[in-house]
XYZ file of C-alpha atoms in Angstrom:
602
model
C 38.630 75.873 -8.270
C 37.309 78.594 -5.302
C 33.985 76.454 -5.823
C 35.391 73.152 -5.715
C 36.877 74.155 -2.489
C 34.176 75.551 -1.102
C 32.258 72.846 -1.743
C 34.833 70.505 0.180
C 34.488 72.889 3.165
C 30.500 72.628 3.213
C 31.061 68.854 2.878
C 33.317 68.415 6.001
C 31.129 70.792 7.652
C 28.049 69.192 7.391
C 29.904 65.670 8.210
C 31.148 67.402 11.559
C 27.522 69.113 12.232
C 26.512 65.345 11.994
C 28.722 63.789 14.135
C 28.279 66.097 16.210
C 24.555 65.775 16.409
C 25.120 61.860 16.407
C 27.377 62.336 19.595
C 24.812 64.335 21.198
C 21.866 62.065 20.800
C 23.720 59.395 21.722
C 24.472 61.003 24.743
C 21.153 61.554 25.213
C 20.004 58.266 24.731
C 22.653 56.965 27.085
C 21.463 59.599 29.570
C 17.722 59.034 29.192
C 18.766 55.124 29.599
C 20.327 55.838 33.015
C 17.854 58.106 33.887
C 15.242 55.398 33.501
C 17.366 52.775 35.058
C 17.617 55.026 37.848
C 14.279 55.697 37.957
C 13.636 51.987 38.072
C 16.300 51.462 41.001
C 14.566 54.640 42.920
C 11.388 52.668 42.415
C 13.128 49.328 43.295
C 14.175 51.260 46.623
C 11.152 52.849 46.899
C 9.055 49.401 47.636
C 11.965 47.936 49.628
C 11.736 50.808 51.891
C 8.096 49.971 51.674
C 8.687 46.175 52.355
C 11.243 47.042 54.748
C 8.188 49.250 56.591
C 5.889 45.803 57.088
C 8.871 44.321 58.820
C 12.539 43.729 59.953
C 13.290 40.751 57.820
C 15.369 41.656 54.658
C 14.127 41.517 51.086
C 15.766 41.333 47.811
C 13.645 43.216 45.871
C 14.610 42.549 42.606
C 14.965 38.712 43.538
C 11.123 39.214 45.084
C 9.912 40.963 41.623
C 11.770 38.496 39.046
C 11.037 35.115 41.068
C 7.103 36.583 41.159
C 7.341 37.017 37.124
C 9.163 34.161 36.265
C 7.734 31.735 38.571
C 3.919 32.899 39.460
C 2.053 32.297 42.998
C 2.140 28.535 43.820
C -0.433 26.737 46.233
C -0.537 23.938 47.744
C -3.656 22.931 50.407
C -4.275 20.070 52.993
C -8.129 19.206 53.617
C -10.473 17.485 50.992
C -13.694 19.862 51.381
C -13.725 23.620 51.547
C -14.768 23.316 55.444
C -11.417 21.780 56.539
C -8.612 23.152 54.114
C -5.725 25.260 54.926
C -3.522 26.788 52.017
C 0.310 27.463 51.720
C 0.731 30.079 48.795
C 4.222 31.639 47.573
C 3.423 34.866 46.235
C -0.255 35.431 46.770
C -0.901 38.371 46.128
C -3.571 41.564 47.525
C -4.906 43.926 45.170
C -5.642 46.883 47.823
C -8.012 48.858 44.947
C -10.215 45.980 44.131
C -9.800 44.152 47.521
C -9.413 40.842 45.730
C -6.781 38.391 46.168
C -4.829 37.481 43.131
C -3.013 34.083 41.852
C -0.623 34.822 38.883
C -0.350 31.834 36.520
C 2.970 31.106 35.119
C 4.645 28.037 33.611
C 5.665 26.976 36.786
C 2.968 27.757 38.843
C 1.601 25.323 41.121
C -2.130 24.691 42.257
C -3.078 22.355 44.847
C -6.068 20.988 44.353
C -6.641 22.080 40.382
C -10.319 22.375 41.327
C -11.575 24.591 38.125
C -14.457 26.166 38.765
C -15.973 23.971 41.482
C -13.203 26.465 43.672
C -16.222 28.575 43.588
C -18.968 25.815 45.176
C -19.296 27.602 47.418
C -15.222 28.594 48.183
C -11.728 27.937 48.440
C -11.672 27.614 52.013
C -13.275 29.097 55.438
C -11.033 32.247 56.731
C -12.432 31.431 59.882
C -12.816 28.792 62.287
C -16.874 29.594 61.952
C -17.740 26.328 59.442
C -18.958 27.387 56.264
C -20.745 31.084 57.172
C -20.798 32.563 53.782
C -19.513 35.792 54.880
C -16.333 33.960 55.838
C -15.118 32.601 52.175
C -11.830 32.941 50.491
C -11.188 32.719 46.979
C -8.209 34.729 44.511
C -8.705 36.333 41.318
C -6.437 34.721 38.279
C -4.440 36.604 36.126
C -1.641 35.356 34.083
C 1.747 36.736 35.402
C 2.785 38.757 32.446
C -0.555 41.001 33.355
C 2.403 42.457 36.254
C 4.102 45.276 33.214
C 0.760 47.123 33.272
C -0.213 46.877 36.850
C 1.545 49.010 39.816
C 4.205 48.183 41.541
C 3.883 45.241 43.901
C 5.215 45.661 47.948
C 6.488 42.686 49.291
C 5.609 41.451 52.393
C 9.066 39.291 53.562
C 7.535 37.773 56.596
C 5.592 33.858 56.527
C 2.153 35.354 57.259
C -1.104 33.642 58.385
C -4.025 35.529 56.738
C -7.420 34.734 58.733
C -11.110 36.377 59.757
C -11.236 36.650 62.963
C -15.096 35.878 63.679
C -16.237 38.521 66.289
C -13.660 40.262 67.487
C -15.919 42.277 69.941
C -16.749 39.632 71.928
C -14.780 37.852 74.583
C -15.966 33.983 73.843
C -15.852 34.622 70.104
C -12.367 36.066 70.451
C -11.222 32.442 72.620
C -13.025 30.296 71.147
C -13.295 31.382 66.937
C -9.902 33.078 66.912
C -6.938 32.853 69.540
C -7.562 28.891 69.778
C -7.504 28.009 66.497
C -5.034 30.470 65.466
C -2.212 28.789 68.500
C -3.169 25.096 66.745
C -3.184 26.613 63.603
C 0.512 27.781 63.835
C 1.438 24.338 65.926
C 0.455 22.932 62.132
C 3.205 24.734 60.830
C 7.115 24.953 61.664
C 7.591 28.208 59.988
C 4.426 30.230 61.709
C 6.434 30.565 64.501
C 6.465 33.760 66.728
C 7.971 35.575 64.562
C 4.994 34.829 62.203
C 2.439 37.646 61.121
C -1.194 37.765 61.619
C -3.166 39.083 58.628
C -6.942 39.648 59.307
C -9.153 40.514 56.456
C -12.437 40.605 58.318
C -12.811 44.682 58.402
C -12.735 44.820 61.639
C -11.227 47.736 63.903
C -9.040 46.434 66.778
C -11.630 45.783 68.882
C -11.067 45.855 72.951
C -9.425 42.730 73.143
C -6.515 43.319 69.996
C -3.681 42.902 73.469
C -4.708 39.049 73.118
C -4.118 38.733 69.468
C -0.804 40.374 69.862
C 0.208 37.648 72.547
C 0.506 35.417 69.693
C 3.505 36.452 67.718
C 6.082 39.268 68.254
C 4.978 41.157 65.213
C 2.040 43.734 65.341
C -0.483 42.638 63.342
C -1.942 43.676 60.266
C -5.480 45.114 59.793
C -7.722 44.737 56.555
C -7.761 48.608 55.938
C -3.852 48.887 56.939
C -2.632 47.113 53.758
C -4.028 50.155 51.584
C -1.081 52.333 53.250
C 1.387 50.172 51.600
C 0.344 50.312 48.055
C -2.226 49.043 45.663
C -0.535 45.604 45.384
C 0.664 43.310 48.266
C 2.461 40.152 47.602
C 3.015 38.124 50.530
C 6.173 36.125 50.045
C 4.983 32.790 51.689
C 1.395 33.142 53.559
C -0.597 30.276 54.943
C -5.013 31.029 54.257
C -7.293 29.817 56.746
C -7.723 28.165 60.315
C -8.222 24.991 61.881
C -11.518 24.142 63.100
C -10.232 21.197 65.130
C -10.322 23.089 68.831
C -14.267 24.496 68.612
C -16.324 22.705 70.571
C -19.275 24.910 69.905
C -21.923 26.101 66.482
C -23.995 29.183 67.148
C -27.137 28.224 65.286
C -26.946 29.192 61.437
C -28.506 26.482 60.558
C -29.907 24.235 63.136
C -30.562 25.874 67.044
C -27.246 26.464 68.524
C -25.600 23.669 71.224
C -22.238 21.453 70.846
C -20.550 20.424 67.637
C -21.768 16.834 67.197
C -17.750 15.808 65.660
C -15.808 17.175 68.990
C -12.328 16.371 68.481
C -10.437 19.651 71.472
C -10.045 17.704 74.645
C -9.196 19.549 78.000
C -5.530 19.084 77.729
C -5.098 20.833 74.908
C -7.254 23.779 76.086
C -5.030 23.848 79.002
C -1.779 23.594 77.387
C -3.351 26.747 75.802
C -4.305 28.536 78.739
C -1.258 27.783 80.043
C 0.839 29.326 77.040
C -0.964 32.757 76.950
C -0.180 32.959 81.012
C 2.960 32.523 80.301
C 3.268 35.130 77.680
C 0.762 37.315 80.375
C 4.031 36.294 83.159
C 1.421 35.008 85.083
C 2.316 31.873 87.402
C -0.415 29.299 88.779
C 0.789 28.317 92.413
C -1.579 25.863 92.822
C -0.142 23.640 90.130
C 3.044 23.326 91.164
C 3.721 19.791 93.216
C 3.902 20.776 96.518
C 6.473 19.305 98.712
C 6.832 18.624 102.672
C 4.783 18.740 105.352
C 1.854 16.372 106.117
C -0.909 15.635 104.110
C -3.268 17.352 107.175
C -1.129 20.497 106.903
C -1.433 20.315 102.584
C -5.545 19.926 103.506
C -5.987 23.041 105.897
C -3.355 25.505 103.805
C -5.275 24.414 100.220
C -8.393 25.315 102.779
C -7.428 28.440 103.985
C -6.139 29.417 100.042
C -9.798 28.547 99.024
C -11.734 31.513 97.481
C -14.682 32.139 95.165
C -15.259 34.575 91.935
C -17.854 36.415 91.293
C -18.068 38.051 87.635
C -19.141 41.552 88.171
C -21.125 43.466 85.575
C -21.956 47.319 85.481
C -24.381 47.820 82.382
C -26.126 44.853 81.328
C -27.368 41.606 82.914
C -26.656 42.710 86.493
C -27.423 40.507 89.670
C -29.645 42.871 91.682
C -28.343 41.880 94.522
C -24.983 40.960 94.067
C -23.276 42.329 97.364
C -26.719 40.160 99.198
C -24.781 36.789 97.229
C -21.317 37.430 97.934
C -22.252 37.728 101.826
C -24.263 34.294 101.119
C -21.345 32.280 99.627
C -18.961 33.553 102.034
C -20.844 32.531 105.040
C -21.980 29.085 103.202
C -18.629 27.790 102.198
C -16.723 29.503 104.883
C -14.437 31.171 102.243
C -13.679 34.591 100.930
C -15.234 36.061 98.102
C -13.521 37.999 95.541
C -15.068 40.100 92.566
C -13.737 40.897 88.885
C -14.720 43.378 86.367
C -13.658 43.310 82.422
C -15.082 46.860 82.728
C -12.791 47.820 85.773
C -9.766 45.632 85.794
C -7.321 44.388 82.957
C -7.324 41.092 81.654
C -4.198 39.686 83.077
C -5.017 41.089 86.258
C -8.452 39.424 86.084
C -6.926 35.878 85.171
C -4.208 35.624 87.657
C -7.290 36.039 90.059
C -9.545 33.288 88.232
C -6.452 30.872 87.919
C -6.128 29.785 91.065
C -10.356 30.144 91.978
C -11.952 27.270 94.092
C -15.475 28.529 92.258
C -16.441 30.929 89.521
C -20.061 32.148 90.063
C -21.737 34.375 86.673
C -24.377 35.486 84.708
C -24.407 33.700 81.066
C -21.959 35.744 79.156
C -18.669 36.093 76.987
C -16.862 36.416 80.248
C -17.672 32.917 81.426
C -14.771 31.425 78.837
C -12.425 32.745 81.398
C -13.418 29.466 82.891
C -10.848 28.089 80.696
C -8.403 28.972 82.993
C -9.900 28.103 86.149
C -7.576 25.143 88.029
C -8.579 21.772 88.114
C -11.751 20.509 90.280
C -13.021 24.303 90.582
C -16.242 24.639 90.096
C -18.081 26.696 87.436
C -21.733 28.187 88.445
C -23.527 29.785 85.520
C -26.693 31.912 86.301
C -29.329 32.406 83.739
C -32.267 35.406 83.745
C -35.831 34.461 83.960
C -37.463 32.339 80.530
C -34.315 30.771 79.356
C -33.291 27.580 79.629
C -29.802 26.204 80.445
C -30.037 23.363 78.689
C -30.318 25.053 74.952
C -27.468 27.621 75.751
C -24.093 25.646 76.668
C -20.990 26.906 75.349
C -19.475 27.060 79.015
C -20.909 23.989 80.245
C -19.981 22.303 76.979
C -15.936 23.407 77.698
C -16.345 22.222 81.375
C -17.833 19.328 80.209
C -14.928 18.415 77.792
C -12.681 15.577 79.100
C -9.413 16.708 80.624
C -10.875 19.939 81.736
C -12.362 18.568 84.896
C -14.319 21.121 85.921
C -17.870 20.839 87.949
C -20.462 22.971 86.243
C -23.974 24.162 87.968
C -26.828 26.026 86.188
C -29.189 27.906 88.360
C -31.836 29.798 86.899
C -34.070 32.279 88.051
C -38.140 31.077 88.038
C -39.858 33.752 89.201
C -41.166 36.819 87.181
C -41.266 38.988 89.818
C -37.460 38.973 90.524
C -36.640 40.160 86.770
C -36.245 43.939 85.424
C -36.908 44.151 81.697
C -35.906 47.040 79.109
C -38.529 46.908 76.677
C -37.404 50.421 75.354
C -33.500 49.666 75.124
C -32.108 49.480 71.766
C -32.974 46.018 70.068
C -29.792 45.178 70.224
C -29.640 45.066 73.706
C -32.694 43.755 74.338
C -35.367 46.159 73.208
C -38.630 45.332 72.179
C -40.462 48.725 71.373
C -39.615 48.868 67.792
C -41.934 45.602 67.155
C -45.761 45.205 66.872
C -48.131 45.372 69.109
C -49.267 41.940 69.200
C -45.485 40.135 69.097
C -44.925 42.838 72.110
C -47.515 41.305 74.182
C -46.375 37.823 73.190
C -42.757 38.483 74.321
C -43.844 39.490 77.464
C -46.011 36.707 78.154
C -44.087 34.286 77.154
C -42.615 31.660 80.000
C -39.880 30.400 78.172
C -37.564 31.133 75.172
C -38.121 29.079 72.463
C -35.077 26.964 70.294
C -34.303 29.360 67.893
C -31.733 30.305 65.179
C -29.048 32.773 65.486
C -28.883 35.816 65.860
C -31.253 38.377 65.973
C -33.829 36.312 67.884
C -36.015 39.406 69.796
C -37.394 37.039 72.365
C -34.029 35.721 73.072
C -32.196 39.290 73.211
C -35.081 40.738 75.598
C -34.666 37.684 78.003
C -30.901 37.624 78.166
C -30.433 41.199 78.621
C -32.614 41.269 81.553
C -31.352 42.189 85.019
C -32.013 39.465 87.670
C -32.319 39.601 91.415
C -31.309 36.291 92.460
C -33.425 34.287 95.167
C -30.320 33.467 97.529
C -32.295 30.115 99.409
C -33.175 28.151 96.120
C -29.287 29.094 94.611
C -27.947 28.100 98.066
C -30.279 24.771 97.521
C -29.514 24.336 94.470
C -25.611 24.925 95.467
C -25.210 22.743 97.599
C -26.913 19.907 95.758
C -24.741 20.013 92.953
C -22.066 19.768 95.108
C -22.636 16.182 96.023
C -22.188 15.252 92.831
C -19.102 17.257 92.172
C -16.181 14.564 92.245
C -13.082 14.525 94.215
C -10.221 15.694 91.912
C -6.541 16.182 92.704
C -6.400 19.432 90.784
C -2.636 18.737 90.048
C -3.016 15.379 87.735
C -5.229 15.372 84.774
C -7.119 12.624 83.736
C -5.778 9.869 81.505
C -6.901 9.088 78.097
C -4.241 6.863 76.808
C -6.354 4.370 74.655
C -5.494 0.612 74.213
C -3.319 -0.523 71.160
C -3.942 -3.160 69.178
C -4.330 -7.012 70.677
C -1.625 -9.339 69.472
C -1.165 -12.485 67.853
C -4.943 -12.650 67.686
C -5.923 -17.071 66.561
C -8.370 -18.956 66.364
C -9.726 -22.816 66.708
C -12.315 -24.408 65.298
C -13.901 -27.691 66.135
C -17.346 -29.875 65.195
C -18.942 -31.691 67.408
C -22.155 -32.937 65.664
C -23.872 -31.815 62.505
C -25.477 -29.389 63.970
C -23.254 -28.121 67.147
C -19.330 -26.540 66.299
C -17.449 -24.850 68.914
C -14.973 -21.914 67.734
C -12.041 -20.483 69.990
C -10.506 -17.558 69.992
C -7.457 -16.064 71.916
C -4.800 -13.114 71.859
C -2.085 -11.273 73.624
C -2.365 -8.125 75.499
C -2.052 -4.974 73.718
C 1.776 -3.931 74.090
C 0.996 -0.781 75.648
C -1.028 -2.582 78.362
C 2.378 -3.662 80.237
C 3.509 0.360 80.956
C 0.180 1.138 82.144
C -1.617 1.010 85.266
C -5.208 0.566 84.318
C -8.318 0.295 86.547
C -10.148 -2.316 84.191
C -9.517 -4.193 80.990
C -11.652 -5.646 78.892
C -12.163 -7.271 75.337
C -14.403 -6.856 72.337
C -14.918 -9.449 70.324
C -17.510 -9.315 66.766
C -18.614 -12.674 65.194
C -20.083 -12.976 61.832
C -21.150 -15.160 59.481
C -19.716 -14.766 56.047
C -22.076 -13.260 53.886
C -24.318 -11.969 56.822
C -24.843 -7.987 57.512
C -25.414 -8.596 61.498
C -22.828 -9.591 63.932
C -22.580 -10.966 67.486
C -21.107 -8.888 70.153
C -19.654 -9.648 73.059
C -18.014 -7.941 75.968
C -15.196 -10.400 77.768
C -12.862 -10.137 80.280
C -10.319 -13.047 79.763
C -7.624 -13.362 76.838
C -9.490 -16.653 75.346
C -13.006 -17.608 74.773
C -14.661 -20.831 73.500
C -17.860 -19.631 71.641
C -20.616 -22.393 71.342
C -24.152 -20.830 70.623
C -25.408 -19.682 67.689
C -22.001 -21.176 66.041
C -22.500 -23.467 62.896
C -20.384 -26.562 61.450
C -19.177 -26.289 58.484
C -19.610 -22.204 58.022
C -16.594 -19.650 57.747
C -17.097 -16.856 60.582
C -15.316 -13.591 60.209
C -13.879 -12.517 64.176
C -13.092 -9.013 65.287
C -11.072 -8.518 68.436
C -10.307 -4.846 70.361
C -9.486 -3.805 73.938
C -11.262 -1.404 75.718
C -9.885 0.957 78.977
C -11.546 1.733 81.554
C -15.238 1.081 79.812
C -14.975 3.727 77.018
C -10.943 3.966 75.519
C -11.574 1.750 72.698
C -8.594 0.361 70.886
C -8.123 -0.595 67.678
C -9.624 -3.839 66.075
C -6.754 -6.233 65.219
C -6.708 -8.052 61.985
C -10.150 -9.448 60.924
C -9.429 -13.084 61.697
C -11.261 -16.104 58.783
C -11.923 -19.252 61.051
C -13.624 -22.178 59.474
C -15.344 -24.803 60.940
């Protein structure tokens, strides 16, 4: 009995010890089950506050992390070749560790062109506006999206970003003309890269001196290759746009054929100036001379715009100096009867030096970066570009090329200097500024010989660096000469009204008549209406094209007429079917389109 007892006491015992011990680990598992949910939610807040450190805008991060697993990165690009695309991603992603971008493939991601592998002849797409330079291709890594449970942690970046190259940001012209440019047109593309929109340049780059310009373009600070390491090993950015347009350079640097314009320009001067004119506003700078000017007689408009006449003369301290710059300044002043004022990038701040150049009757220079300030210069002013001794104007124009562009209407003047004697060299500089001592004897002695610069490619050229870097004491009578020459063919531009450019629609109702007169003489007539356009216009001179030709023929017959209607006699058949093209044409060279191709029979 005592043991049957005892027994039941061991029994209930050990079935208390093990509920007791099931309790406890159950507690435990419970415990170590919030403890890793709170570990995940510490984590979760962890890369918020991380998200939340890239910008103001809010983030859901568990929304972020979920819609990045479920859904992937989706792309979707405009642009046929890799030259001209631009690409919208959702959730591209940055891997900091093995700077690569990476696309994660779900069942509902999207890509925009499906290219396969030819995404890798040669890229993607250009991250700059620099056409297909192979040190400027994008591309992404793949990896499919369920790859994210072994990888770390990804930081969301909530703002729409545009991720670029900028080009050189060093340099002054390369900063204009590669970057800020296409960067404003880029985000005109796009409704949502808008100011509050984030720049994301993947270059390598430092800031550079001229980062204040960059920053004009959106209210957020932008974001620096070796910056995104500080926020984690992956970056996703939420929505991002990849690449820039190429549409507003006017200029290629010689890669692959000597340097000179694009031969496809498609920037005009208005929308340079509707540029310029942005970034002084952002620089609260104000251009008097633009503004319509009201009362008071047309004499008293002529002397005041006189008397507020001045000229610029680009200063520089290190390299490429004018010898005798003070010598010039007295010359101009007493030529044109106006003051003389001189700017320094070295010496004065940017803003400071543009609300100067904005409202300059002349801008006088050495060839340099500084010369695309001419982008700002008012209408009519005229730009005067001075080049050392051995190289030639004519096969180094990105300035006259942008004063050249219509719209800009700007009067541009080389002078260059002819004469050895008025030249210092630095054979012993560095080569990148021009030194030559590091080279054999025998291409020494050629370099210095040498009369002229020959067409070469970019960039390390040491003829072309020891010539440019030169310092030059201009000859003040053959610049004066030369001056005042190039004047008289500077036209006479009211500085407040830009030229037109409208171009001609198409002509209406467009007919035609035919008619045989013997078997071998057929007379075919053809008339139209006016383009509609033409009525709200006040045009200088209108005129018509018209094309004639034969069916089955390659050549046509051109012809240039003034009137609505023309009865066409020679060379016209009986019998035959003729094929007629009809355009106007403004002012000698805004083409419209063709109408209709018209089938007349005789």
């Amino acid at each position: 009995m005592r043991a049957s007892v005892a027994g039941c006491r061991m029994s209930v015992g050990a079935l208390l010890n093990g509920l007791l011990v099931s309790v406890v680990a159950a507690l435990l598992w419970k415990y170590s089950k919030l403890s890793e949910h709170a570990a995940l939610l510490e984590e979760e807040l962890h890369m918020t506050r991380q998200s939340q450190e890239l910008s103001q805008a809010h983030i859901d991060y568990h929304v972020a992390l979920q819609a990045l697993q479920e859904h992937g990165t989706r792309m979707v690009c405009t642009g046929k070749m890799h030259t001209d695309r631009i690409c919208r991603f959702d959730y591209l992603c940055y891997c900091s560790e093995a700077e690569e971008f990476v696309f994660f493939h779900s069942n509902s991601s999207v890509m925009l062109p499906n290219l396969g592998s030819r995404r890798f002849q040669p890229a993607l797409l250009d991250l700059s506006s620099v056409e297909d330079h192979n040190t400027q291709y994008f591309n992404f890594l793949e990896l499919p999206a369920a790859a994210l449970k072994f990888m770390p942690k990804p930081v969301f970046v909530p703002d729409v970003t545009l991720i670029l190259n900028r080009f050189n940001p060093d340099n002054l012209m390369h900063v204009f003309h590669d970057d800020l440019l296409p960067i404003f047109y880029t985000m005109k593309q796009y409704s949502d890269l808008d100011d509050e929109a984030r720049l994301v340049f993947m270059e390598g780059w430092s800031e550079g001196p001229h980062f204040d310009l960059y920053r004009i373009l959106s209210s957020k600070q932008p974001l620096l290759k070796e910056q995104l390491r500080n926020f984690g090993k992956l970056m996703c950015f939420t929505k991002s746009y990849v690449g820039l347009s190429k549409m507003t350079t006017w200029y290629q640097y010689g890669f692959v054929q000597p340097q000179g314009p694009k031969a496809n320009i498609l920037v005009s001067g208005n929308e340079i100036r509707q540029f310029a004119r942005a970034l002084m506003e952002k620089m609260n700078i104000t251009r008097v001379e633009e503004a319509e000017k009201d009362g008071g007689s047309a004499e008293d408009e002529k002397e005041k715009e006189k008397k507020d006449d001045y000229i610029v003369v680009f200063s520089r301290s290190t390299t490429r100096l004018i010898l005798n710059e003070a010598e010039l300044i007295m010359a101009l002043a007493q030529e044109f009867h106006m003051r003389v004022v001189t700017v320094s990038l070295e010496e004065q701040s940017f803003p400071s030096i543009i609300q100067v150049i904005s409202g300059a009757s002349m801008l006088v220079s050495m060839h340099g970066a500084q010369l695309i300030t001419s982008l700002f210069l008012p209408r009519g002013a005229v730009v005067v570009e001075l080049f050392p001794f051995a190289v030639n104007p004519e096969q180094y124009t990105p300035y006259k090329t942008l004063a050249s562009l219509p719209g800009m209407d700007l009067h541009y003047i080389s002078w260059r200097n002819t004469k050895e004697e008025n030249t210092i060299t630095h054979p012993d500089r560095p080569w990148e500024q021009g030194g030559i001592a590091h080279l054999e004897k025998e291409e020494r002695e050629r370099i210095l010989a040498s009369k002229e610069v020959p067409r070469h490619l970019c960039c390390r050229n040491p003829e072309w660096l020891f010539r440019i870097y030169q310092d030059t004491l201009v000859d003040i009578p053959s610049f004066l000469e030369l001056l005042k020459e190039g004047m008289k063919t500077k036209p006479s531009l009211k500085k407040s009204k830009p030229a037109s450019t409208v171009h001609p629609g198409r002509v209406r109702e467009p007919q035609c008549q035919t008619s045989v007169q013997t078997t071998n003489e057929a007379k075919l007539t053809v008339s139209w209406q006016i383009p509609w356009n033409l009525k709200y216009l006040k045009v200088r001179e209108v005129k018509y094209e018209v094309w004639i030709q034969e069916q089955g023929e390659n050549t046509y017959m051109p012809y240039i007429l003034p009137q609505q209607n023309y009865t066409f006699s020679e060379n016209i058949k009986p019998f035959t079917t003729y094929l007629v093209w009809v355009r106007c044409i403004f002012n000698k060279n805004l083409l419209g389109p063709f109408a209709d191709v018209l089938m007349c029979r005789t």
